[in-house]
Amino acid sequence: MTSSIVVLGSTNMDLVAYVAKAPARGETVTGREFRTVPGGKGANQAVAAARAGAEVSMIGAVGADDFGVRMRAALEHSGVDTDLLRTVEGASGTAHIVVDDEGGNAIVVVPGANGTVTSLDHGDEALIGTADALLLQLELPLSVVVEGARAARERGVRTILTPSPVQPLPPELLAATDLLVPNEHEATALTGETDPAAAAKALLQQVPEVVVTLGAAGCLHAVRGAEPRTVPAPRVRAVDTTAAGDTFAGVLAVALTEGRPMPEALAWASAAAALSVQHEGASTSMPYRAAIEAALA
């Protein structure tokens, strides 16, 4: 049965410069290529989930500019429903990204239209209530993230939160989060623990289940009442790691809402993320379901 996922999150146009080595402070370097690619953590997770086979709807906002038109079209091209994606006056969100030849990146996000999404309307709440899972991140104002998580909890909908860009999480958001998916740096920032297992254990004091992504080392899964376990990632040559975490979260949500056990769901998400880092771009690098299944086979 096809699962239903709602994403409450950001849409940004990624302005990506590819360089041999990222510039240090005060330094100017020459890039080899520049691209504009539809992205944003919310939109990325929506595309990843849709390509993995879920029915996906997006709640958020784009600006009344060319970037907004392009981002809406890109979401729809991947099968994401955009009926509740608002168009507001002003500029769309942008992410200014530098990608080096080792596949690493540095990112500056300018919220633009995303900053106008401060609360849900009735249609948003009704849509959330129809979903099997709600995907959340922190590129929208925190007020609406909390409101979305509460709406999902009240309606018995699973909430999956990626705490990025990392910031202190209010108790009311943690109380309405079923699964927290930070990367290792975010887990450290939230807990002060540099060891991922220790960080996961600390986070379990606030949420019932945690998956800490570890890049090329895979991920660590922790649930209350059991010891954390590490799941290795496929070994690949990374070209661009932008949106690998979003790919992981979107595909993980699909696997879980389809009823797959967590070990199988993590294998799915890891395979998808490994496929994504072998190609340049954010949403453009995300694999379709057939490619994920072929990788696992």
mmCIF file with all atom_site columns, C-alpha atoms in Angstrom, residues 25-186:
data_model
loop_
_atom_site.group_PDB
_atom_site.id
_atom_site.type_symbol
_atom_site.label_atom_id
_atom_site.label_alt_id
_atom_site.label_comp_id
_atom_site.label_asym_id
_atom_site.label_entity_id
_atom_site.label_seq_id
_atom_site.pdbx_PDB_ins_code
_atom_site.Cartn_x
_atom_site.Cartn_y
_atom_site.Cartn_z
_atom_site.occupancy
_atom_site.B_iso_or_equiv
_atom_site.pdbx_formal_charge
_atom_site.auth_seq_id
_atom_site.auth_comp_id
_atom_site.auth_asym_id
_atom_site.auth_atom_id
_atom_site.pdbx_PDB_model_num
ATOM 1   C CA . ARG A 1 25  ? 38.130 33.778 5.318   1.00 0.00 ? 25  ARG A CA 1
ATOM 2   C CA . GLY A 1 26  ? 39.223 36.741 3.212   1.00 0.00 ? 26  GLY A CA 1
ATOM 3   C CA . GLU A 1 27  ? 40.339 34.510 0.347   1.00 0.00 ? 27  GLU A CA 1
ATOM 4   C CA . THR A 1 28  ? 39.049 34.530 -3.239  1.00 0.00 ? 28  THR A CA 1
ATOM 5   C CA . VAL A 1 29  ? 39.206 31.372 -5.346  1.00 0.00 ? 29  VAL A CA 1
ATOM 6   C CA . THR A 1 30  ? 38.141 30.551 -8.903  1.00 0.00 ? 30  THR A CA 1
ATOM 7   C CA . GLY A 1 31  ? 35.314 28.071 -9.309  1.00 0.00 ? 31  GLY A CA 1
ATOM 8   C CA . ARG A 1 32  ? 34.963 25.591 -12.126 1.00 0.00 ? 32  ARG A CA 1
ATOM 9   C CA . GLU A 1 33  ? 31.149 25.602 -12.394 1.00 0.00 ? 33  GLU A CA 1
ATOM 10  C CA . PHE A 1 34  ? 27.976 27.287 -11.103 1.00 0.00 ? 34  PHE A CA 1
ATOM 11  C CA . ARG A 1 35  ? 24.451 25.877 -10.999 1.00 0.00 ? 35  ARG A CA 1
ATOM 12  C CA . THR A 1 36  ? 21.020 26.844 -9.711  1.00 0.00 ? 36  THR A CA 1
ATOM 13  C CA . VAL A 1 37  ? 19.222 23.765 -8.355  1.00 0.00 ? 37  VAL A CA 1
ATOM 14  C CA . PRO A 1 38  ? 15.835 23.614 -6.560  1.00 0.00 ? 38  PRO A CA 1
ATOM 15  C CA . GLY A 1 39  ? 16.394 22.612 -2.935  1.00 0.00 ? 39  GLY A CA 1
ATOM 16  C CA . GLY A 1 40  ? 15.642 23.482 0.685   1.00 0.00 ? 40  GLY A CA 1
ATOM 17  C CA . LYS A 1 41  ? 15.555 20.856 3.401   1.00 0.00 ? 41  LYS A CA 1
ATOM 18  C CA . GLY A 1 42  ? 11.788 20.499 3.259   1.00 0.00 ? 42  GLY A CA 1
ATOM 19  C CA . ALA A 1 43  ? 11.568 20.299 -0.511  1.00 0.00 ? 43  ALA A CA 1
ATOM 20  C CA . ASN A 1 44  ? 14.530 17.927 -0.630  1.00 0.00 ? 44  ASN A CA 1
ATOM 21  C CA . GLN A 1 45  ? 12.882 15.526 1.809   1.00 0.00 ? 45  GLN A CA 1
ATOM 22  C CA . ALA A 1 46  ? 9.616  15.774 -0.132  1.00 0.00 ? 46  ALA A CA 1
ATOM 23  C CA . VAL A 1 47  ? 11.330 14.896 -3.419  1.00 0.00 ? 47  VAL A CA 1
ATOM 24  C CA . ALA A 1 48  ? 13.268 12.037 -1.809  1.00 0.00 ? 48  ALA A CA 1
ATOM 25  C CA . ALA A 1 49  ? 10.089 10.548 -0.331  1.00 0.00 ? 49  ALA A CA 1
ATOM 26  C CA . ALA A 1 50  ? 8.097  10.956 -3.555  1.00 0.00 ? 50  ALA A CA 1
ATOM 27  C CA . ARG A 1 51  ? 10.794 9.341  -5.684  1.00 0.00 ? 51  ARG A CA 1
ATOM 28  C CA . ALA A 1 52  ? 10.959 6.476  -3.177  1.00 0.00 ? 52  ALA A CA 1
ATOM 29  C CA . GLY A 1 53  ? 7.285  5.751  -3.788  1.00 0.00 ? 53  GLY A CA 1
ATOM 30  C CA . ALA A 1 54  ? 5.173  7.690  -1.293  1.00 0.00 ? 54  ALA A CA 1
ATOM 31  C CA . GLU A 1 55  ? 2.295  10.072 -1.928  1.00 0.00 ? 55  GLU A CA 1
ATOM 32  C CA . VAL A 1 56  ? 3.798  13.354 -0.723  1.00 0.00 ? 56  VAL A CA 1
ATOM 33  C CA . SER A 1 57  ? 2.308  16.790 -0.049  1.00 0.00 ? 57  SER A CA 1
ATOM 34  C CA . MET A 1 58  ? 4.287  19.944 0.707   1.00 0.00 ? 58  MET A CA 1
ATOM 35  C CA . ILE A 1 59  ? 3.341  22.724 3.132   1.00 0.00 ? 59  ILE A CA 1
ATOM 36  C CA . GLY A 1 60  ? 5.514  25.851 2.956   1.00 0.00 ? 60  GLY A CA 1
ATOM 37  C CA . ALA A 1 61  ? 6.029  28.955 0.821   1.00 0.00 ? 61  ALA A CA 1
ATOM 38  C CA . VAL A 1 62  ? 7.830  30.237 -2.242  1.00 0.00 ? 62  VAL A CA 1
ATOM 39  C CA . GLY A 1 63  ? 8.248  33.823 -3.367  1.00 0.00 ? 63  GLY A CA 1
ATOM 40  C CA . ALA A 1 64  ? 6.535  35.556 -6.269  1.00 0.00 ? 64  ALA A CA 1
ATOM 41  C CA . ASP A 1 65  ? 9.675  35.329 -8.375  1.00 0.00 ? 65  ASP A CA 1
ATOM 42  C CA . ASP A 1 66  ? 11.175 33.098 -11.042 1.00 0.00 ? 66  ASP A CA 1
ATOM 43  C CA . PHE A 1 67  ? 12.812 30.896 -8.398  1.00 0.00 ? 67  PHE A CA 1
ATOM 44  C CA . GLY A 1 68  ? 9.392  30.255 -6.876  1.00 0.00 ? 68  GLY A CA 1
ATOM 45  C CA . VAL A 1 69  ? 7.942  29.191 -10.222 1.00 0.00 ? 69  VAL A CA 1
ATOM 46  C CA . ARG A 1 70  ? 10.890 26.878 -10.880 1.00 0.00 ? 70  ARG A CA 1
ATOM 47  C CA . MET A 1 71  ? 10.797 25.296 -7.420  1.00 0.00 ? 71  MET A CA 1
ATOM 48  C CA . ARG A 1 72  ? 7.070  24.581 -7.571  1.00 0.00 ? 72  ARG A CA 1
ATOM 49  C CA . ALA A 1 73  ? 7.509  23.016 -11.011 1.00 0.00 ? 73  ALA A CA 1
ATOM 50  C CA . ALA A 1 74  ? 10.428 20.886 -9.800  1.00 0.00 ? 74  ALA A CA 1
ATOM 51  C CA . LEU A 1 75  ? 8.389  19.537 -6.885  1.00 0.00 ? 75  LEU A CA 1
ATOM 52  C CA . GLU A 1 76  ? 5.466  18.704 -9.138  1.00 0.00 ? 76  GLU A CA 1
ATOM 53  C CA . HIS A 1 77  ? 7.787  17.039 -11.653 1.00 0.00 ? 77  HIS A CA 1
ATOM 54  C CA . SER A 1 78  ? 8.891  14.624 -8.898  1.00 0.00 ? 78  SER A CA 1
ATOM 55  C CA . GLY A 1 79  ? 5.262  13.914 -7.994  1.00 0.00 ? 79  GLY A CA 1
ATOM 56  C CA . VAL A 1 80  ? 4.902  16.171 -4.942  1.00 0.00 ? 80  VAL A CA 1
ATOM 57  C CA . ASP A 1 81  ? 1.479  17.766 -4.379  1.00 0.00 ? 81  ASP A CA 1
ATOM 58  C CA . THR A 1 82  ? 1.900  21.553 -4.019  1.00 0.00 ? 82  THR A CA 1
ATOM 59  C CA . ASP A 1 83  ? -1.712 22.631 -3.442  1.00 0.00 ? 83  ASP A CA 1
ATOM 60  C CA . LEU A 1 84  ? -0.786 23.978 0.025   1.00 0.00 ? 84  LEU A CA 1
ATOM 61  C CA . LEU A 1 85  ? 2.564  25.456 -0.999  1.00 0.00 ? 85  LEU A CA 1
ATOM 62  C CA . ARG A 1 86  ? 1.892  29.181 -0.633  1.00 0.00 ? 86  ARG A CA 1
ATOM 63  C CA . THR A 1 87  ? 3.125  31.901 -2.983  1.00 0.00 ? 87  THR A CA 1
ATOM 64  C CA . VAL A 1 88  ? 3.940  35.122 -1.092  1.00 0.00 ? 88  VAL A CA 1
ATOM 65  C CA . GLU A 1 89  ? 5.174  38.545 -2.157  1.00 0.00 ? 89  GLU A CA 1
ATOM 66  C CA . GLY A 1 90  ? 8.931  38.994 -2.254  1.00 0.00 ? 90  GLY A CA 1
ATOM 67  C CA . ALA A 1 91  ? 11.860 36.695 -2.809  1.00 0.00 ? 91  ALA A CA 1
ATOM 68  C CA . SER A 1 92  ? 12.024 32.919 -2.481  1.00 0.00 ? 92  SER A CA 1
ATOM 69  C CA . GLY A 1 93  ? 14.481 31.354 -0.071  1.00 0.00 ? 93  GLY A CA 1
ATOM 70  C CA . THR A 1 94  ? 18.013 30.750 -1.306  1.00 0.00 ? 94  THR A CA 1
ATOM 71  C CA . ALA A 1 95  ? 20.930 28.586 -0.206  1.00 0.00 ? 95  ALA A CA 1
ATOM 72  C CA . HIS A 1 96  ? 24.417 29.675 -1.222  1.00 0.00 ? 96  HIS A CA 1
ATOM 73  C CA . ILE A 1 97  ? 26.569 26.548 -1.403  1.00 0.00 ? 97  ILE A CA 1
ATOM 74  C CA . VAL A 1 98  ? 30.267 25.948 -2.029  1.00 0.00 ? 98  VAL A CA 1
ATOM 75  C CA . VAL A 1 99  ? 31.155 22.341 -2.948  1.00 0.00 ? 99  VAL A CA 1
ATOM 76  C CA . ASP A 1 100 ? 34.822 21.269 -3.014  1.00 0.00 ? 100 ASP A CA 1
ATOM 77  C CA . ASP A 1 101 ? 36.461 18.462 -4.973  1.00 0.00 ? 101 ASP A CA 1
ATOM 78  C CA . GLU A 1 102 ? 36.262 16.124 -1.950  1.00 0.00 ? 102 GLU A CA 1
ATOM 79  C CA . GLY A 1 103 ? 32.472 16.433 -1.963  1.00 0.00 ? 103 GLY A CA 1
ATOM 80  C CA . GLY A 1 104 ? 32.340 18.598 1.170   1.00 0.00 ? 104 GLY A CA 1
ATOM 81  C CA . ASN A 1 105 ? 30.155 21.694 1.340   1.00 0.00 ? 105 ASN A CA 1
ATOM 82  C CA . ALA A 1 106 ? 29.563 24.953 3.187   1.00 0.00 ? 106 ALA A CA 1
ATOM 83  C CA . ILE A 1 107 ? 26.120 26.580 3.075   1.00 0.00 ? 107 ILE A CA 1
ATOM 84  C CA . VAL A 1 108 ? 24.550 29.977 3.838   1.00 0.00 ? 108 VAL A CA 1
ATOM 85  C CA . VAL A 1 109 ? 20.727 29.968 3.857   1.00 0.00 ? 109 VAL A CA 1
ATOM 86  C CA . VAL A 1 110 ? 18.686 33.153 3.311   1.00 0.00 ? 110 VAL A CA 1
ATOM 87  C CA . PRO A 1 111 ? 15.088 32.290 4.362   1.00 0.00 ? 111 PRO A CA 1
ATOM 88  C CA . GLY A 1 112 ? 13.123 34.632 2.075   1.00 0.00 ? 112 GLY A CA 1
ATOM 89  C CA . ALA A 1 113 ? 9.545  33.367 1.701   1.00 0.00 ? 113 ALA A CA 1
ATOM 90  C CA . ASN A 1 114 ? 10.167 30.581 4.202   1.00 0.00 ? 114 ASN A CA 1
ATOM 91  C CA . GLY A 1 115 ? 10.264 33.159 6.980   1.00 0.00 ? 115 GLY A CA 1
ATOM 92  C CA . THR A 1 116 ? 6.610  34.068 6.362   1.00 0.00 ? 116 THR A CA 1
ATOM 93  C CA . VAL A 1 117 ? 5.333  30.612 7.346   1.00 0.00 ? 117 VAL A CA 1
ATOM 94  C CA . THR A 1 118 ? 4.777  31.318 11.039  1.00 0.00 ? 118 THR A CA 1
ATOM 95  C CA . SER A 1 119 ? 1.560  29.331 11.602  1.00 0.00 ? 119 SER A CA 1
ATOM 96  C CA . LEU A 1 120 ? -0.672 26.664 10.082  1.00 0.00 ? 120 LEU A CA 1
ATOM 97  C CA . ASP A 1 121 ? -4.063 27.308 8.576   1.00 0.00 ? 121 ASP A CA 1
ATOM 98  C CA . HIS A 1 122 ? -7.043 24.958 8.793   1.00 0.00 ? 122 HIS A CA 1
ATOM 99  C CA . GLY A 1 123 ? -6.238 23.288 5.491   1.00 0.00 ? 123 GLY A CA 1
ATOM 100 C CA . ASP A 1 124 ? -2.711 22.530 6.651   1.00 0.00 ? 124 ASP A CA 1
ATOM 101 C CA . GLU A 1 125 ? -3.960 20.874 9.840   1.00 0.00 ? 125 GLU A CA 1
ATOM 102 C CA . ALA A 1 126 ? -6.513 18.813 7.928   1.00 0.00 ? 126 ALA A CA 1
ATOM 103 C CA . LEU A 1 127 ? -3.841 17.609 5.489   1.00 0.00 ? 127 LEU A CA 1
ATOM 104 C CA . ILE A 1 128 ? -1.491 16.622 8.303   1.00 0.00 ? 128 ILE A CA 1
ATOM 105 C CA . GLY A 1 129 ? -4.301 14.578 9.811   1.00 0.00 ? 129 GLY A CA 1
ATOM 106 C CA . THR A 1 130 ? -4.533 12.435 6.660   1.00 0.00 ? 130 THR A CA 1
ATOM 107 C CA . ALA A 1 131 ? -0.838 11.480 6.643   1.00 0.00 ? 131 ALA A CA 1
ATOM 108 C CA . ASP A 1 132 ? 1.036  8.423  7.855   1.00 0.00 ? 132 ASP A CA 1
ATOM 109 C CA . ALA A 1 133 ? 3.966  10.660 8.824   1.00 0.00 ? 133 ALA A CA 1
ATOM 110 C CA . LEU A 1 134 ? 4.885  14.334 9.083   1.00 0.00 ? 134 LEU A CA 1
ATOM 111 C CA . LEU A 1 135 ? 8.437  15.323 8.159   1.00 0.00 ? 135 LEU A CA 1
ATOM 112 C CA . LEU A 1 136 ? 9.838  18.410 9.891   1.00 0.00 ? 136 LEU A CA 1
ATOM 113 C CA . GLN A 1 137 ? 13.089 20.397 9.794   1.00 0.00 ? 137 GLN A CA 1
ATOM 114 C CA . LEU A 1 138 ? 14.170 23.776 11.220  1.00 0.00 ? 138 LEU A CA 1
ATOM 115 C CA . GLU A 1 139 ? 14.413 26.068 8.165   1.00 0.00 ? 139 GLU A CA 1
ATOM 116 C CA . LEU A 1 140 ? 10.925 27.448 8.878   1.00 0.00 ? 140 LEU A CA 1
ATOM 117 C CA . PRO A 1 141 ? 10.153 29.618 11.931  1.00 0.00 ? 141 PRO A CA 1
ATOM 118 C CA . LEU A 1 142 ? 10.187 27.462 15.049  1.00 0.00 ? 142 LEU A CA 1
ATOM 119 C CA . SER A 1 143 ? 6.628  28.482 15.939  1.00 0.00 ? 143 SER A CA 1
ATOM 120 C CA . VAL A 1 144 ? 5.137  26.661 12.952  1.00 0.00 ? 144 VAL A CA 1
ATOM 121 C CA . VAL A 1 145 ? 7.377  23.616 13.418  1.00 0.00 ? 145 VAL A CA 1
ATOM 122 C CA . VAL A 1 146 ? 6.054  23.252 16.972  1.00 0.00 ? 146 VAL A CA 1
ATOM 123 C CA . GLU A 1 147 ? 2.491  23.809 15.784  1.00 0.00 ? 147 GLU A CA 1
ATOM 124 C CA . GLY A 1 148 ? 2.886  21.182 13.065  1.00 0.00 ? 148 GLY A CA 1
ATOM 125 C CA . ALA A 1 149 ? 4.319  18.615 15.474  1.00 0.00 ? 149 ALA A CA 1
ATOM 126 C CA . ARG A 1 150 ? 1.459  19.226 17.911  1.00 0.00 ? 150 ARG A CA 1
ATOM 127 C CA . ALA A 1 151 ? -1.144 18.900 15.147  1.00 0.00 ? 151 ALA A CA 1
ATOM 128 C CA . ALA A 1 152 ? 0.361  15.573 14.116  1.00 0.00 ? 152 ALA A CA 1
ATOM 129 C CA . ARG A 1 153 ? 0.517  14.279 17.690  1.00 0.00 ? 153 ARG A CA 1
ATOM 130 C CA . GLU A 1 154 ? -3.107 15.212 18.331  1.00 0.00 ? 154 GLU A CA 1
ATOM 131 C CA . ARG A 1 155 ? -4.139 13.270 15.221  1.00 0.00 ? 155 ARG A CA 1
ATOM 132 C CA . GLY A 1 156 ? -1.992 10.203 15.845  1.00 0.00 ? 156 GLY A CA 1
ATOM 133 C CA . VAL A 1 157 ? 0.416  10.953 12.990  1.00 0.00 ? 157 VAL A CA 1
ATOM 134 C CA . ARG A 1 158 ? 4.080  9.910  13.337  1.00 0.00 ? 158 ARG A CA 1
ATOM 135 C CA . THR A 1 159 ? 6.472  12.891 13.520  1.00 0.00 ? 159 THR A CA 1
ATOM 136 C CA . ILE A 1 160 ? 10.029 12.703 12.170  1.00 0.00 ? 160 ILE A CA 1
ATOM 137 C CA . LEU A 1 161 ? 12.225 15.722 12.923  1.00 0.00 ? 161 LEU A CA 1
ATOM 138 C CA . THR A 1 162 ? 15.583 16.619 11.368  1.00 0.00 ? 162 THR A CA 1
ATOM 139 C CA . PRO A 1 163 ? 17.017 19.258 13.772  1.00 0.00 ? 163 PRO A CA 1
ATOM 140 C CA . SER A 1 164 ? 18.787 21.318 11.104  1.00 0.00 ? 164 SER A CA 1
ATOM 141 C CA . PRO A 1 165 ? 19.951 24.050 11.092  1.00 0.00 ? 165 PRO A CA 1
ATOM 142 C CA . VAL A 1 166 ? 20.649 23.010 14.670  1.00 0.00 ? 166 VAL A CA 1
ATOM 143 C CA . GLN A 1 167 ? 19.259 25.159 17.491  1.00 0.00 ? 167 GLN A CA 1
ATOM 144 C CA . PRO A 1 168 ? 17.946 24.538 21.003  1.00 0.00 ? 168 PRO A CA 1
ATOM 145 C CA . LEU A 1 169 ? 14.758 22.471 20.793  1.00 0.00 ? 169 LEU A CA 1
ATOM 146 C CA . PRO A 1 170 ? 11.846 23.563 22.996  1.00 0.00 ? 170 PRO A CA 1
ATOM 147 C CA . PRO A 1 171 ? 10.352 20.910 25.294  1.00 0.00 ? 171 PRO A CA 1
ATOM 148 C CA . GLU A 1 172 ? 6.969  21.116 23.530  1.00 0.00 ? 172 GLU A CA 1
ATOM 149 C CA . LEU A 1 173 ? 8.588  20.165 20.207  1.00 0.00 ? 173 LEU A CA 1
ATOM 150 C CA . LEU A 1 174 ? 10.536 17.278 21.711  1.00 0.00 ? 174 LEU A CA 1
ATOM 151 C CA . ALA A 1 175 ? 7.388  16.054 23.465  1.00 0.00 ? 175 ALA A CA 1
ATOM 152 C CA . ALA A 1 176 ? 5.632  15.788 20.083  1.00 0.00 ? 176 ALA A CA 1
ATOM 153 C CA . THR A 1 177 ? 8.567  14.130 18.236  1.00 0.00 ? 177 THR A CA 1
ATOM 154 C CA . ASP A 1 178 ? 8.481  10.380 17.631  1.00 0.00 ? 178 ASP A CA 1
ATOM 155 C CA . LEU A 1 179 ? 11.799 10.045 15.775  1.00 0.00 ? 179 LEU A CA 1
ATOM 156 C CA . LEU A 1 180 ? 14.711 12.503 15.843  1.00 0.00 ? 180 LEU A CA 1
ATOM 157 C CA . VAL A 1 181 ? 17.216 12.289 12.969  1.00 0.00 ? 181 VAL A CA 1
ATOM 158 C CA . PRO A 1 182 ? 20.263 14.525 13.613  1.00 0.00 ? 182 PRO A CA 1
ATOM 159 C CA . ASN A 1 183 ? 23.668 14.147 12.032  1.00 0.00 ? 183 ASN A CA 1
ATOM 160 C CA . GLU A 1 184 ? 26.607 13.578 14.370  1.00 0.00 ? 184 GLU A CA 1
ATOM 161 C CA . HIS A 1 185 ? 27.449 17.305 14.571  1.00 0.00 ? 185 HIS A CA 1
ATOM 162 C CA . GLU A 1 186 ? 23.860 18.237 15.379  1.00 0.00 ? 186 GLU A CA 1
#
